Amino acid sequence: DAKTTQPPSMDCAEGRAANLPCNHSTISGNEYVYWYRQIHSQGPQYIIHGLKNNETNEMASLIITEDRKSSTLILPHATLRDTAVYYCIVRVASNTGKLIFGQGTTLQVKP
Amino acid sequence: GAVVSQHPSRVICKSGTSVKIECRSLDFQATTMFWYRQFPKQSLMLMATSNEGSKATYEQGVEKDKFLINHASLTLSTLTVTSAHPEDSSFYICSAREMGTYEQYFGPGTRLTVT
């Protein structure tokens, strides 16, 4: 499984963009990058995923470098409710599709 | 949207007893469900992969005789913690993979406290 490296914590001002980096230098060609977040004492919530191209949905944007060795999750206008632990996961390329969680980044959005 | 429920949300049991946690996919079918455990201030640790109609696959270091998993239907998987001890106190989370896709949806978690 490709491993990911994320900074343990980040702060962001409310209303500003939050840019969360992730390094996955050993990613394989058929492995996707997934982002989930976990608000305290809740189950993880899916945010976005991508393979090669940049992706955008109603929650966030995902920017994947051309060599696919790193990516950035962008929350365009962070709110206090975005305070959570954000996990960058490379999905195991098998039929099981299991997700292996790393330590994630604790994002603190401040007023 | 796809919803996964867990029951109970919180449970307190005495040491030596067994407790069952249910994971249900409410509006989709799931041939595969996953069980995770999370200790305070730590990440989620995958315990096992549950496949409908077959035996679960446990991750290395997880005792299959202590954590019994049953996936009897396309919408229900259960985790039974047998002979629970205080060190089994944790937050247990399930996820369900929608049949025919790789998309996984997580349940809200079950807080187990063993006294």
PDB file of N, CA and C in Angstrom, chain A residues 26-94:
ATOM      1  N   THR A  26       5.029   7.085  -3.191  1.00  0.00           N
ATOM      2  CA  THR A  26       5.130   5.693  -3.665  1.00  0.00           C
ATOM      3  C   THR A  26       3.833   5.197  -4.292  1.00  0.00           C
ATOM      4  N   ILE A  27       2.981   6.099  -4.667  1.00  0.00           N
ATOM      5  CA  ILE A  27       1.685   5.727  -5.235  1.00  0.00           C
ATOM      6  C   ILE A  27       1.861   4.968  -6.542  1.00  0.00           C
ATOM      7  N   SER A  28       1.017   3.987  -6.749  1.00  0.00           N
ATOM      8  CA  SER A  28       1.044   3.228  -8.001  1.00  0.00           C
ATOM      9  C   SER A  28       0.110   3.859  -9.023  1.00  0.00           C
ATOM     10  N   GLY A  29       0.312   3.474 -10.275  1.00  0.00           N
ATOM     11  CA  GLY A  29      -0.426   4.117 -11.349  1.00  0.00           C
ATOM     12  C   GLY A  29      -1.926   3.950 -11.301  1.00  0.00           C
ATOM     13  N   ASN A  30      -2.408   2.871 -10.683  1.00  0.00           N
ATOM     14  CA  ASN A  30      -3.839   2.624 -10.652  1.00  0.00           C
ATOM     15  C   ASN A  30      -4.453   2.898  -9.288  1.00  0.00           C
ATOM     16  N   GLU A  31      -3.749   3.591  -8.438  1.00  0.00           N
ATOM     17  CA  GLU A  31      -4.268   3.911  -7.106  1.00  0.00           C
ATOM     18  C   GLU A  31      -4.827   5.327  -7.077  1.00  0.00           C
ATOM     19  N   TYR A  32      -5.990   5.450  -6.475  1.00  0.00           N
ATOM     20  CA  TYR A  32      -6.659   6.729  -6.337  1.00  0.00           C
ATOM     21  C   TYR A  32      -6.238   7.413  -5.034  1.00  0.00           C
ATOM     22  N   VAL A  33      -6.346   8.718  -5.020  1.00  0.00           N
ATOM     23  CA  VAL A  33      -6.164   9.503  -3.800  1.00  0.00           C
ATOM     24  C   VAL A  33      -7.541   9.892  -3.280  1.00  0.00           C
ATOM     25  N   TYR A  34      -7.814   9.511  -2.045  1.00  0.00           N
ATOM     26  CA  TYR A  34      -9.081   9.829  -1.397  1.00  0.00           C
ATOM     27  C   TYR A  34      -8.842  10.768  -0.217  1.00  0.00           C
ATOM     28  N   TRP A  35      -9.806  11.633   0.008  1.00  0.00           N
ATOM     29  CA  TRP A  35      -9.783  12.490   1.193  1.00  0.00           C
ATOM     30  C   TRP A  35     -11.074  12.276   1.975  1.00  0.00           C
ATOM     31  N   TYR A  36     -10.879  12.050   3.265  1.00  0.00           N
ATOM     32  CA  TYR A  36     -11.988  11.964   4.210  1.00  0.00           C
ATOM     33  C   TYR A  36     -11.703  12.933   5.349  1.00  0.00           C
ATOM     34  N   ARG A  37     -12.731  13.275   6.080  1.00  0.00           N
ATOM     35  CA  ARG A  37     -12.525  14.035   7.297  1.00  0.00           C
ATOM     36  C   ARG A  37     -13.353  13.455   8.424  1.00  0.00           C
ATOM     37  N   GLN A  38     -12.904  13.686   9.640  1.00  0.00           N
ATOM     38  CA  GLN A  38     -13.595  13.167  10.807  1.00  0.00           C
ATOM     39  C   GLN A  38     -13.732  14.287  11.824  1.00  0.00           C
ATOM     40  N   ILE A  39     -14.977  14.639  12.045  1.00  0.00           N
ATOM     41  CA  ILE A  39     -15.282  15.590  13.096  1.00  0.00           C
ATOM     42  C   ILE A  39     -15.362  14.801  14.396  1.00  0.00           C
ATOM     43  N   HIS A  40     -14.992  15.435  15.469  1.00  0.00           N
ATOM     44  CA  HIS A  40     -14.828  14.761  16.754  1.00  0.00           C
ATOM     45  C   HIS A  40     -15.969  13.806  17.082  1.00  0.00           C
ATOM     46  N   SER A  41     -15.588  12.551  17.382  1.00  0.00           N
ATOM     47  CA  SER A  41     -16.533  11.525  17.830  1.00  0.00           C
ATOM     48  C   SER A  41     -17.599  11.177  16.794  1.00  0.00           C
ATOM     49  N   GLN A  42     -17.291  11.363  15.530  1.00  0.00           N
ATOM     50  CA  GLN A  42     -18.208  10.950  14.475  1.00  0.00           C
ATOM     51  C   GLN A  42     -17.477  10.022  13.513  1.00  0.00           C
ATOM     52  N   GLY A  43     -18.226   9.371  12.642  1.00  0.00           N
ATOM     53  CA  GLY A  43     -17.606   8.569  11.607  1.00  0.00           C
ATOM     54  C   GLY A  43     -17.008   9.451  10.520  1.00  0.00           C
ATOM     55  N   PRO A  44     -16.014   8.955   9.803  1.00  0.00           N
ATOM     56  CA  PRO A  44     -15.416   9.745   8.721  1.00  0.00           C
ATOM     57  C   PRO A  44     -16.432  10.103   7.639  1.00  0.00           C
ATOM     58  N   GLN A  45     -16.196  11.250   7.029  1.00  0.00           N
ATOM     59  CA  GLN A  45     -17.047  11.749   5.962  1.00  0.00           C
ATOM     60  C   GLN A  45     -16.227  11.852   4.684  1.00  0.00           C
ATOM     61  N   TYR A  46     -16.757  11.300   3.608  1.00  0.00           N
ATOM     62  CA  TYR A  46     -16.081  11.392   2.314  1.00  0.00           C
ATOM     63  C   TYR A  46     -16.067  12.830   1.833  1.00  0.00           C
ATOM     64  N   ILE A  47     -14.917  13.252   1.277  1.00  0.00           N
ATOM     65  CA  ILE A  47     -14.836  14.601   0.716  1.00  0.00           C
ATOM     66  C   ILE A  47     -14.708  14.545  -0.802  1.00  0.00           C
ATOM     67  N   ILE A  48     -13.667  13.883  -1.281  1.00  0.00           N
ATOM     68  CA  ILE A  48     -13.376  13.913  -2.707  1.00  0.00           C
ATOM     69  C   ILE A  48     -12.338  12.845  -3.022  1.00  0.00           C
ATOM     70  N   HIS A  49     -12.233  12.454  -4.277  1.00  0.00           N
ATOM     71  CA  HIS A  49     -11.157  11.570  -4.680  1.00  0.00           C
ATOM     72  C   HIS A  49     -10.765  11.846  -6.126  1.00  0.00           C
ATOM     73  N   GLY A  50      -9.565  11.389  -6.492  1.00  0.00           N
ATOM     74  CA  GLY A  50      -9.096  11.598  -7.854  1.00  0.00           C
ATOM     75  C   GLY A  50      -7.993  10.622  -8.214  1.00  0.00           C
ATOM     76  N   LEU A  51      -7.747  10.522  -9.500  1.00  0.00           N
ATOM     77  CA  LEU A  51      -6.688   9.643 -10.005  1.00  0.00           C
ATOM     78  C   LEU A  51      -5.527  10.452 -10.569  1.00  0.00           C
ATOM     79  N   LYS A  52      -5.798  11.246 -11.580  1.00  0.00           N
ATOM     80  CA  LYS A  52      -4.749  12.041 -12.221  1.00  0.00           C
ATOM     81  C   LYS A  52      -5.137  13.511 -12.328  1.00  0.00           C
ATOM     82  N   ASN A  53      -6.378  13.719 -12.732  1.00  0.00           N
ATOM     83  CA  ASN A  53      -6.825  15.082 -12.987  1.00  0.00           C
ATOM     84  C   ASN A  53      -7.279  15.764 -11.712  1.00  0.00           C
ATOM     85  N   ASN A  54      -7.257  17.081 -11.731  1.00  0.00           N
ATOM     86  CA  ASN A  54      -7.812  17.840 -10.617  1.00  0.00           C
ATOM     87  C   ASN A  54      -9.322  17.638 -10.567  1.00  0.00           C
ATOM     88  N   GLU A  55      -9.845  17.631  -9.362  1.00  0.00           N
ATOM     89  CA  GLU A  55     -11.263  17.404  -9.181  1.00  0.00           C
ATOM     90  C   GLU A  55     -11.855  18.488  -8.291  1.00  0.00           C
ATOM     91  N   THR A  56     -13.119  18.774  -8.532  1.00  0.00           N
ATOM     92  CA  THR A  56     -13.834  19.760  -7.700  1.00  0.00           C
ATOM     93  C   THR A  56     -15.244  19.276  -7.467  1.00  0.00           C
ATOM     94  N   ASN A  57     -15.716  19.445  -6.244  1.00  0.00           N
ATOM     95  CA  ASN A  57     -17.130  19.198  -5.953  1.00  0.00           C
ATOM     96  C   ASN A  57     -17.626  20.307  -5.029  1.00  0.00           C
ATOM     97  N   GLU A  58     -18.791  20.127  -4.482  1.00  0.00           N
ATOM     98  CA  GLU A  58     -19.396  21.180  -3.678  1.00  0.00           C
ATOM     99  C   GLU A  58     -18.659  21.407  -2.359  1.00  0.00           C
ATOM    100  N   MET A  59     -17.851  20.474  -1.971  1.00  0.00           N
ATOM    101  CA  MET A  59     -17.141  20.614  -0.699  1.00  0.00           C
ATOM    102  C   MET A  59     -15.729  21.161  -0.864  1.00  0.00           C
ATOM    103  N   ALA A  60     -15.024  20.674  -1.897  1.00  0.00           N
ATOM    104  CA  ALA A  60     -13.600  20.978  -1.974  1.00  0.00           C
ATOM    105  C   ALA A  60     -13.073  20.783  -3.384  1.00  0.00           C
ATOM    106  N   SER A  61     -11.795  21.139  -3.533  1.00  0.00           N
ATOM    107  CA  SER A  61     -11.057  20.860  -4.760  1.00  0.00           C
ATOM    108  C   SER A  61      -9.846  20.015  -4.413  1.00  0.00           C
ATOM    109  N   LEU A  62      -9.492  19.145  -5.336  1.00  0.00           N
ATOM    110  CA  LEU A  62      -8.324  18.289  -5.161  1.00  0.00           C
ATOM    111  C   LEU A  62      -7.363  18.565  -6.303  1.00  0.00           C
ATOM    112  N   ILE A  63      -6.156  18.950  -5.929  1.00  0.00           N
ATOM    113  CA  ILE A  63      -5.109  19.216  -6.914  1.00  0.00           C
ATOM    114  C   ILE A  63      -4.058  18.132  -6.784  1.00  0.00           C
ATOM    115  N   ILE A  64      -3.834  17.384  -7.865  1.00  0.00           N
ATOM    116  CA  ILE A  64      -2.845  16.303  -7.873  1.00  0.00           C
ATOM    117  C   ILE A  64      -1.717  16.722  -8.791  1.00  0.00           C
ATOM    118  N   THR A  65      -0.481  16.614  -8.309  1.00  0.00           N
ATOM    119  CA  THR A  65       0.658  16.995  -9.143  1.00  0.00           C
ATOM    120  C   THR A  65       0.785  16.058 -10.334  1.00  0.00           C
ATOM    121  N   GLU A  66       1.474  16.528 -11.342  1.00  0.00           N
ATOM    122  CA  GLU A  66       1.576  15.758 -12.577  1.00  0.00           C
ATOM    123  C   GLU A  66       2.250  14.410 -12.351  1.00  0.00           C
ATOM    124  N   ASP A  67       3.229  14.355 -11.459  1.00  0.00           N
ATOM    125  CA  ASP A  67       3.893  13.085 -11.180  1.00  0.00           C
ATOM    126  C   ASP A  67       3.112  12.243 -10.173  1.00  0.00           C
ATOM    127  N   ARG A  68       2.021  12.774  -9.673  1.00  0.00           N
ATOM    128  CA  ARG A  68       1.105  12.110  -8.730  1.00  0.00           C
ATOM    129  C   ARG A  68       1.733  11.810  -7.385  1.00  0.00           C
ATOM    130  N   LYS A  69       2.869  12.389  -7.085  1.00  0.00           N
ATOM    131  CA  LYS A  69       3.525  12.093  -5.823  1.00  0.00           C
ATOM    132  C   LYS A  69       2.997  12.935  -4.670  1.00  0.00           C
ATOM    133  N   SER A  70       2.196  13.901  -4.957  1.00  0.00           N
ATOM    134  CA  SER A  70       1.604  14.691  -3.888  1.00  0.00           C
ATOM    135  C   SER A  70       0.283  15.304  -4.355  1.00  0.00           C
ATOM    136  N   SER A  71      -0.498  15.730  -3.386  1.00  0.00           N
ATOM    137  CA  SER A  71      -1.768  16.365  -3.704  1.00  0.00           C
ATOM    138  C   SER A  71      -2.099  17.403  -2.633  1.00  0.00           C
ATOM    139  N   THR A  72      -3.048  18.255  -2.956  1.00  0.00           N
ATOM    140  CA  THR A  72      -3.506  19.280  -2.020  1.00  0.00           C
ATOM    141  C   THR A  72      -5.024  19.326  -2.027  1.00  0.00           C
ATOM    142  N   LEU A  73      -5.587  19.273  -0.853  1.00  0.00           N
ATOM    143  CA  LEU A  73      -7.028  19.455  -0.703  1.00  0.00           C
ATOM    144  C   LEU A  73      -7.272  20.919  -0.383  1.00  0.00           C
ATOM    145  N   ILE A  74      -8.189  21.521  -1.108  1.00  0.00           N
ATOM    146  CA  ILE A  74      -8.478  22.937  -0.895  1.00  0.00           C
ATOM    147  C   ILE A  74      -9.932  23.107  -0.463  1.00  0.00           C
ATOM    148  N   LEU A  75     -10.117  23.686   0.718  1.00  0.00           N
ATOM    149  CA  LEU A  75     -11.443  24.112   1.158  1.00  0.00           C
ATOM    150  C   LEU A  75     -11.502  25.610   0.868  1.00  0.00           C
ATOM    151  N   PRO A  76     -12.291  26.033  -0.092  1.00  0.00           N
ATOM    152  CA  PRO A  76     -12.171  27.411  -0.594  1.00  0.00           C
ATOM    153  C   PRO A  76     -12.518  28.497   0.416  1.00  0.00           C
ATOM    154  N   HIS A  77     -13.489  28.250   1.242  1.00  0.00           N
ATOM    155  CA  HIS A  77     -13.889  29.253   2.237  1.00  0.00           C
ATOM    156  C   HIS A  77     -14.172  28.522   3.550  1.00  0.00           C
ATOM    157  N   ALA A  78     -13.127  28.333   4.330  1.00  0.00           N
ATOM    158  CA  ALA A  78     -13.265  27.523   5.536  1.00  0.00           C
ATOM    159  C   ALA A  78     -14.203  28.167   6.555  1.00  0.00           C
ATOM    160  N   THR A  79     -15.000  27.323   7.190  1.00  0.00           N
ATOM    161  CA  THR A  79     -15.875  27.768   8.279  1.00  0.00           C
ATOM    162  C   THR A  79     -15.490  27.023   9.545  1.00  0.00           C
ATOM    163  N   LEU A  80     -16.040  27.475  10.662  1.00  0.00           N
ATOM    164  CA  LEU A  80     -15.720  26.830  11.936  1.00  0.00           C
ATOM    165  C   LEU A  80     -16.122  25.355  11.909  1.00  0.00           C
ATOM    166  N   ARG A  81     -17.156  25.030  11.138  1.00  0.00           N
ATOM    167  CA  ARG A  81     -17.610  23.646  11.061  1.00  0.00           C
ATOM    168  C   ARG A  81     -16.667  22.753  10.274  1.00  0.00           C
ATOM    169  N   ASP A  82     -15.686  23.340   9.624  1.00  0.00           N
ATOM    170  CA  ASP A  82     -14.688  22.548   8.914  1.00  0.00           C
ATOM    171  C   ASP A  82     -13.564  22.075   9.825  1.00  0.00           C
ATOM    172  N   THR A  83     -13.585  22.492  11.084  1.00  0.00           N
ATOM    173  CA  THR A  83     -12.587  22.006  12.041  1.00  0.00           C
ATOM    174  C   THR A  83     -12.751  20.501  12.201  1.00  0.00           C
ATOM    175  N   ALA A  84     -11.695  19.757  11.887  1.00  0.00           N
ATOM    176  CA  ALA A  84     -11.775  18.297  11.863  1.00  0.00           C
ATOM    177  C   ALA A  84     -10.383  17.727  11.606  1.00  0.00           C
ATOM    178  N   VAL A  85     -10.300  16.414  11.647  1.00  0.00           N
ATOM    179  CA  VAL A  85      -9.091  15.725  11.209  1.00  0.00           C
ATOM    180  C   VAL A  85      -9.303  15.293   9.765  1.00  0.00           C
ATOM    181  N   TYR A  86      -8.377  15.657   8.912  1.00  0.00           N
ATOM    182  CA  TYR A  86      -8.477  15.367   7.486  1.00  0.00           C
ATOM    183  C   TYR A  86      -7.487  14.257   7.122  1.00  0.00           C
ATOM    184  N   TYR A  87      -8.014  13.234   6.494  1.00  0.00           N
ATOM    185  CA  TYR A  87      -7.201  12.084   6.132  1.00  0.00           C
ATOM    186  C   TYR A  87      -7.037  11.995   4.617  1.00  0.00           C
ATOM    187  N   CYS A  88      -5.800  11.864   4.204  1.00  0.00           N
ATOM    188  CA  CYS A  88      -5.458  11.606   2.807  1.00  0.00           C
ATOM    189  C   CYS A  88      -5.135  10.119   2.715  1.00  0.00           C
ATOM    190  N   ILE A  89      -5.821   9.418   1.841  1.00  0.00           N
ATOM    191  CA  ILE A  89      -5.669   7.961   1.771  1.00  0.00           C
ATOM    192  C   ILE A  89      -5.466   7.545   0.329  1.00  0.00           C
ATOM    193  N   VAL A  90      -4.536   6.639   0.143  1.00  0.00           N
ATOM    194  CA  VAL A  90      -4.388   6.026  -1.172  1.00  0.00           C
ATOM    195  C   VAL A  90      -5.083   4.684  -1.113  1.00  0.00           C
ATOM    196  N   ARG A  91      -6.026   4.514  -1.977  1.00  0.00           N
ATOM    197  CA  ARG A  91      -6.837   3.301  -1.916  1.00  0.00           C
ATOM    198  C   ARG A  91      -6.102   2.115  -2.464  1.00  0.00           C
ATOM    199  N   VAL A  92      -6.155   1.030  -1.689  1.00  0.00           N
ATOM    200  CA  VAL A  92      -5.523  -0.202  -2.112  1.00  0.00           C
ATOM    201  C   VAL A  92      -6.144  -0.665  -3.423  1.00  0.00           C
ATOM    202  N   ALA A  93      -5.311  -0.952  -4.372  1.00  0.00           N
ATOM    203  CA  ALA A  93      -5.785  -1.343  -5.689  1.00  0.00           C
ATOM    204  C   ALA A  93      -6.100  -2.834  -5.713  1.00  0.00           C
ATOM    205  N   SER A  94      -7.223  -3.184  -5.118  1.00  0.00           N
ATOM    206  CA  SER A  94      -7.661  -4.575  -5.136  1.00  0.00           C
ATOM    207  C   SER A  94      -9.178  -4.585  -5.075  1.00  0.00           C
TER     208      SER A  94
END
